[in-house]
Amino acid sequence: MLTVLVFLPLLVAGVLLLAPRAVPDRACVPVWLAAALAELVLVVIIWAGFDPGGGIQYAQRARWIPGAGVGYHVGVDGLSLPLAALTCVLFLAAAVHSLRRGTAATATATGGGPPRARAWAALFLFLQTVSLGLFTALDLILFFVFFDLSIVGMYFVIAGWGHGERARAAALKFFLYTFTGSLALLLGFIGLYLAAEPHTFDLTDLAREDPLAGRGAHAALVLLAIGLGLAIKTPTVPFHTWLPPAHTDAPAAGSAILAGILLKMGTYGFVRIAMPLLPGVWRQYALVFVVLGALSAVYGALVALGQTDVKRMIAYTSVNHMGYVLLALGAAGILTGTDDRARALAVTGATVQMVSHGLITGALFLLSGVLWDRAGGYRIADFSGLAGPAPRFAAVTAVGALAAIGLPGFSGFIAEFQIFTGSLGSQPVATAVALTGILITAALFLRALHRMLLGPTRLPGSVRTGGFTDLTPAETAATVPLLGLSLVIGIVPRFLLDVIEPAARALTGLVAR
Amino acid sequence: MNENPAALLPELFPAGAAVAGLLAGAWLPRRRQWAVAVLAAAACAAGLAATAVTMATGREQTVFAGTFAVDAATGAGRLTVLGGLLLVLAMSAETFRGRAREAEYYVLLLLTATGTLVMTGANDLLTLFSGYLLASVPGYALAGFARDRAGGEAALKYYLMGALLGTVMLAGAVLLYGAGGTTWYPGLREALPGAPPGLVAAGLVGVLAGLMFKSAGVPAHFWLPDAAEGARPPVAAYLTTLPKIGGLIGGFRLLHQALGGSGVDWPLLLAVLAAATMTLGNLAAFFQDSAARLLAWSAIGQAGYLLMALAVADLGEPARRALLFYLAAYTVTNLGAFAVVCELPRARTLADYRGLARRRPGLAAVLLVCLLGLVGTPPTAVFLGKLEVFTAALDGGFGWLAVLAAANTVASLFYYLRWLAPVFRSPPPPPPAPGGGRPEPLATALGRWAAAAAYLAAALSLLLGIAAGPVLPLTTGPLLG
């Protein structure tokens, strides 16, 4: 079942690429849409059959390269299932978004949709396989394969469909930077492999065995390598510098996937690999992650405040939001001053935050694509009074911004409330510092809304004749459901929390052993 | 004493085909000389079949007074050399079709491949040296085969370095003979611990000089970029891959079998050589604009990763498996990239490849797989090779070397992307005046054989990575001594 879920998009991508030239490029996006819908149905079926208390389920394990200790092992638990579901939702949104008609900045010869639609659809299908594979992988090398391929896929999205020459530079920076992280990760994995007896890369075996318990320096080096690799991907301060250019110059759907899914690979790596496999050193160095998390939260918010470009601003708020996740995970590793429930609450909050950030930021990045399509730019100062010509755009953007602030009623509130409640007991200072990030984020989002949506209508000269048109049906259909889902999680969160909580408790149990 | 010639069938087939091809070439008219290429391919196929039989039936043995070992390492080396040679033959088909001395070209290729095979199995210093000569001398002629100025320079550089370092290698062998009283590895292993360490170290350095020349390791690497750029693309493809196999497997056997307990700290020496080779190769590749030259420097960088396995040769099994698998993975991947270069003879600089994805999507896919493969992106074969090599290095206590290799891998990504980026850009605008200026670089494609070699190599590179499960055990098994 999981194997089908993971590899179906890749299969469709292969069919699209090998299809004869007679099949027009226009037909590719609908095929992609159908595949993304099928994936969503599959993941809903998996969710329906999932028993929250049952640990890892739908597991499939096969020998792959036994000589090297590598196996094919996939499965989902309460930490990975929500992210797998998020992946399916967000890729469906990206597919819907790609249905929109070509506009000023994406003037195309294909008559509609993005240029080179065949390659575009194939690349996103490939990325969906990679993302689902990563979230379901239970073998370190399998995880690494998908981790690395996500970088390759996103490189081509940014370099091929980004905004001009700058995008190629940004894509190169993204590739080199995150590839450095992935090699650090690989060295860390090898360190784990060599410590286990018999040597294995299997996550479940390694978690059971805890091979690095009581091996101070070796374990610390492995955590350093894995932590560095994941911190670059997440990204946390000071390893975040690749993120703003990559986001700014990527196409809207690419940004949405990059922020919504690919960043989660870093934080998911912490809960799936760093914490359960290296519990001893995680406890020992948890404070480092707490500090990094709080620092990222505040620094990301402050730098976002100073941005003049909408997309850069949203990109920096990602650093801020991921900072909360890291803060919670660090706090979950500190045993003094808390109890099991507080630590499990922090981990639950961190996981909800991953889902919530994926939905909200994904929607915001898709909305920012509207600015590029109509006006070819993202400068905040260039726009004013957009609520006049584009009321729907203004309304949806306002809802998205409020959700990103963490207003009660949206998923971000649930997540951040749990994170802060869970972390406060052991880390009052860091939590208080991180809390200021919420205030700053609120200020910057409200300021941007105020400047761009309200007031007299003023548009940059690059807007094509006909003015700033409102959201098209495809754009609406891509963004509104994401925010709607965030609202559902914010109001009736139990369906999500019931899945996450048992897994979070199991994880904190592993960390505390 | 075991003097079973049947154990040497994979070496005898190409050697016999070379002799037959030389005779046939003298009689065949020029338009029928392609028959020699078919003969060479048949010899490779027969050699592969013989190797498969040997490996499947477990006929591991040492022959001719123990001077030649037929074991798992030899088997893996034979498969890689003969398989690689088949790919090189396919790449050469169009480049040399109907040219003067077509038959001789294939004869030289067969002879040098035979020399490489002898080096992989050599269990005696003199066998190793005769393999070195047999592999090198036809190689010099191949480098200058086009008989133009660039080819002449390539051949001369290759020859001078090879002759010099060959002499040094022989001198080193003499010193080791003097120290141990024998040139046979098992004999040396017993005698060397009692010999003066300085003498052993000097002898080892001398022999290593020749082996580093073969594997294009620092400091004996200077010849490769010039030779690869000056020689015809199929010859460059050969020079950057096959000689390495002989040099590195031969070196591994020497270090593991003869110098195991000698008291000379050769692991550190090899680690330093590996570090220097990978760093220099990768840094020098950064701003190369010629595709062949870039691949040559990348081949030097890759030699550095391979030398890591030699530095931890004492580990035995993990190091040997890493070396053999990485060699096979590197050979097919590098040959795939070179096959694209052969197929597009007019595209010499990286900028010439602009728009390839639109013009020839298949070849662009091959470049994508092979260049990202050379970086070590999963799930290609080189990724698994790198994983094994890094694991062996960490296991052997060379953590700093593994970290350096990881840093080098990131650096190497930069220049491979310099090549890949134009491939996926939109094609350049057509030249303003038809007939004026340079002809369109991507318009000329050689033909089916080179393209088939490219597709096959890329597919193998992926397949070796994904289906490594059944392949990896082929590289396991003790060295015989």
PDB file of C-alpha atoms in Angstrom, chain A residues 21 64-70 116 141 144-149 151-152 155-156 159-160 165 168 171-172 175-177 179-181 183-184 186-191 193-194 199 201, chain B residues 321 357-358 361 368 372 375-379 383-384 386-388 390-392 394-395 402-403 405-407 409-411 413-414 417 420-421 424-425 465-470 472-473:
ATOM      1  CA  ARG A  21       5.176  13.886 -28.833  1.00  0.00           C
ATOM      2  CA  TRP A  64      17.615  -4.434  -0.971  1.00  0.00           C
ATOM      3  CA  ILE A  65      21.376  -4.389  -0.649  1.00  0.00           C
ATOM      4  CA  PRO A  66      22.011  -6.769   2.226  1.00  0.00           C
ATOM      5  CA  GLY A  67      25.751  -6.682   1.586  1.00  0.00           C
ATOM      6  CA  ALA A  68      25.826  -3.037   2.584  1.00  0.00           C
ATOM      7  CA  GLY A  69      23.297  -3.298   5.411  1.00  0.00           C
ATOM      8  CA  VAL A  70      20.702  -1.406   3.396  1.00  0.00           C
ATOM      9  CA  ARG A 116       7.163  23.348 -20.747  1.00  0.00           C
ATOM     10  CA  ILE A 141      19.971   5.055   3.358  1.00  0.00           C
ATOM     11  CA  PHE A 144      19.107   9.667   2.423  1.00  0.00           C
ATOM     12  CA  VAL A 145      18.272   8.692  -1.145  1.00  0.00           C
ATOM     13  CA  PHE A 146      15.063  10.691  -0.990  1.00  0.00           C
ATOM     14  CA  PHE A 147      16.695  13.505   0.943  1.00  0.00           C
ATOM     15  CA  ASP A 148      19.296  13.970  -1.780  1.00  0.00           C
ATOM     16  CA  LEU A 149      16.848  13.588  -4.651  1.00  0.00           C
ATOM     17  CA  ILE A 151      17.510  18.666  -3.550  1.00  0.00           C
ATOM     18  CA  VAL A 152      18.090  17.637  -7.167  1.00  0.00           C
ATOM     19  CA  TYR A 155      17.232  22.603  -8.082  1.00  0.00           C
ATOM     20  CA  PHE A 156      15.685  21.993 -11.478  1.00  0.00           C
ATOM     21  CA  ALA A 159      16.765  26.871 -12.182  1.00  0.00           C
ATOM     22  CA  GLY A 160      14.307  25.957 -14.918  1.00  0.00           C
ATOM     23  CA  GLU A 165      19.380  34.718 -14.337  1.00  0.00           C
ATOM     24  CA  ARG A 168      20.016  30.073 -11.604  1.00  0.00           C
ATOM     25  CA  ALA A 171      19.388  27.438  -7.427  1.00  0.00           C
ATOM     26  CA  LEU A 172      23.127  26.786  -7.441  1.00  0.00           C
ATOM     27  CA  PHE A 175      22.025  22.966  -4.286  1.00  0.00           C
ATOM     28  CA  LEU A 176      25.546  23.473  -2.946  1.00  0.00           C
ATOM     29  CA  TYR A 177      24.390  24.536   0.494  1.00  0.00           C
ATOM     30  CA  PHE A 179      24.105  19.204  -0.556  1.00  0.00           C
ATOM     31  CA  THR A 180      26.750  20.036   2.046  1.00  0.00           C
ATOM     32  CA  GLY A 181      24.136  19.286   4.647  1.00  0.00           C
ATOM     33  CA  LEU A 183      26.832  14.821   3.039  1.00  0.00           C
ATOM     34  CA  ALA A 184      27.184  15.716   6.701  1.00  0.00           C
ATOM     35  CA  LEU A 186      25.579  10.755   5.313  1.00  0.00           C
ATOM     36  CA  LEU A 187      28.716  10.769   7.462  1.00  0.00           C
ATOM     37  CA  GLY A 188      26.521  10.754  10.547  1.00  0.00           C
ATOM     38  CA  PHE A 189      24.545   7.801   9.199  1.00  0.00           C
ATOM     39  CA  ILE A 190      27.766   5.894   8.557  1.00  0.00           C
ATOM     40  CA  GLY A 191      28.795   6.618  12.129  1.00  0.00           C
ATOM     41  CA  TYR A 193      25.949   2.107  10.986  1.00  0.00           C
ATOM     42  CA  LEU A 194      29.452   1.313  12.180  1.00  0.00           C
ATOM     43  CA  HIS A 199      26.083  -3.235  11.078  1.00  0.00           C
ATOM     44  CA  PHE A 201      21.070   1.147   8.492  1.00  0.00           C
TER      45      PHE A 201
ATOM     46  CA  ARG B 321      34.406  -4.478  -1.611  1.00  0.00           C
ATOM     47  CA  ALA B 357      17.777  18.808 -23.518  1.00  0.00           C
ATOM     48  CA  ARG B 358      15.550  20.256 -26.243  1.00  0.00           C
ATOM     49  CA  PRO B 361      16.517  14.702 -24.718  1.00  0.00           C
ATOM     50  CA  LEU B 368      22.075  14.016 -16.131  1.00  0.00           C
ATOM     51  CA  LEU B 372      24.976  13.542 -11.056  1.00  0.00           C
ATOM     52  CA  VAL B 375      28.813  13.542  -7.871  1.00  0.00           C
ATOM     53  CA  GLY B 376      27.469  10.578  -5.953  1.00  0.00           C
ATOM     54  CA  THR B 377      23.744  11.296  -6.081  1.00  0.00           C
ATOM     55  CA  PRO B 378      21.654   8.293  -5.160  1.00  0.00           C
ATOM     56  CA  PRO B 379      20.425   5.973  -6.460  1.00  0.00           C
ATOM     57  CA  PHE B 383      26.615   6.735  -4.647  1.00  0.00           C
ATOM     58  CA  LEU B 384      26.791   3.237  -3.284  1.00  0.00           C
ATOM     59  CA  LYS B 386      31.039   6.331  -2.194  1.00  0.00           C
ATOM     60  CA  LEU B 387      28.976   5.062   0.692  1.00  0.00           C
ATOM     61  CA  GLU B 388      31.144   1.949   0.868  1.00  0.00           C
ATOM     62  CA  PHE B 390      33.381   6.440   3.219  1.00  0.00           C
ATOM     63  CA  THR B 391      32.288   3.619   5.500  1.00  0.00           C
ATOM     64  CA  ALA B 392      35.600   1.835   5.012  1.00  0.00           C
ATOM     65  CA  LEU B 394      35.646   5.754   8.889  1.00  0.00           C
ATOM     66  CA  ASP B 395      35.963   2.132   9.938  1.00  0.00           C
ATOM     67  CA  ALA B 402      36.117  10.883   5.005  1.00  0.00           C
ATOM     68  CA  VAL B 403      35.245  14.445   5.998  1.00  0.00           C
ATOM     69  CA  ALA B 405      36.138  13.510   0.777  1.00  0.00           C
ATOM     70  CA  ALA B 406      32.653  14.755   1.669  1.00  0.00           C
ATOM     71  CA  ALA B 407      33.818  18.357   1.323  1.00  0.00           C
ATOM     72  CA  THR B 409      32.144  15.916  -3.154  1.00  0.00           C
ATOM     73  CA  VAL B 410      30.331  19.178  -2.537  1.00  0.00           C
ATOM     74  CA  ALA B 411      33.040  21.038  -4.435  1.00  0.00           C
ATOM     75  CA  LEU B 413      29.049  19.305  -7.603  1.00  0.00           C
ATOM     76  CA  PHE B 414      29.910  22.845  -8.698  1.00  0.00           C
ATOM     77  CA  LEU B 417      26.569  21.621 -12.574  1.00  0.00           C
ATOM     78  CA  LEU B 420      24.555  20.416 -16.651  1.00  0.00           C
ATOM     79  CA  ALA B 421      23.146  23.942 -16.408  1.00  0.00           C
ATOM     80  CA  PHE B 424      18.839  22.249 -19.676  1.00  0.00           C
ATOM     81  CA  ARG B 425      18.679  25.851 -20.867  1.00  0.00           C
ATOM     82  CA  GLY B 465      22.908   1.312  -7.944  1.00  0.00           C
ATOM     83  CA  ILE B 466      19.328   0.146  -7.659  1.00  0.00           C
ATOM     84  CA  ALA B 467      19.962  -3.565  -8.070  1.00  0.00           C
ATOM     85  CA  ALA B 468      23.213  -3.609  -6.131  1.00  0.00           C
ATOM     86  CA  GLY B 469      21.856  -6.340  -3.877  1.00  0.00           C
ATOM     87  CA  PRO B 470      22.867  -9.243  -6.109  1.00  0.00           C
ATOM     88  CA  LEU B 472      27.717  -6.620  -4.327  1.00  0.00           C
ATOM     89  CA  PRO B 473      28.369 -10.240  -3.289  1.00  0.00           C
TER      90      PRO B 473
END
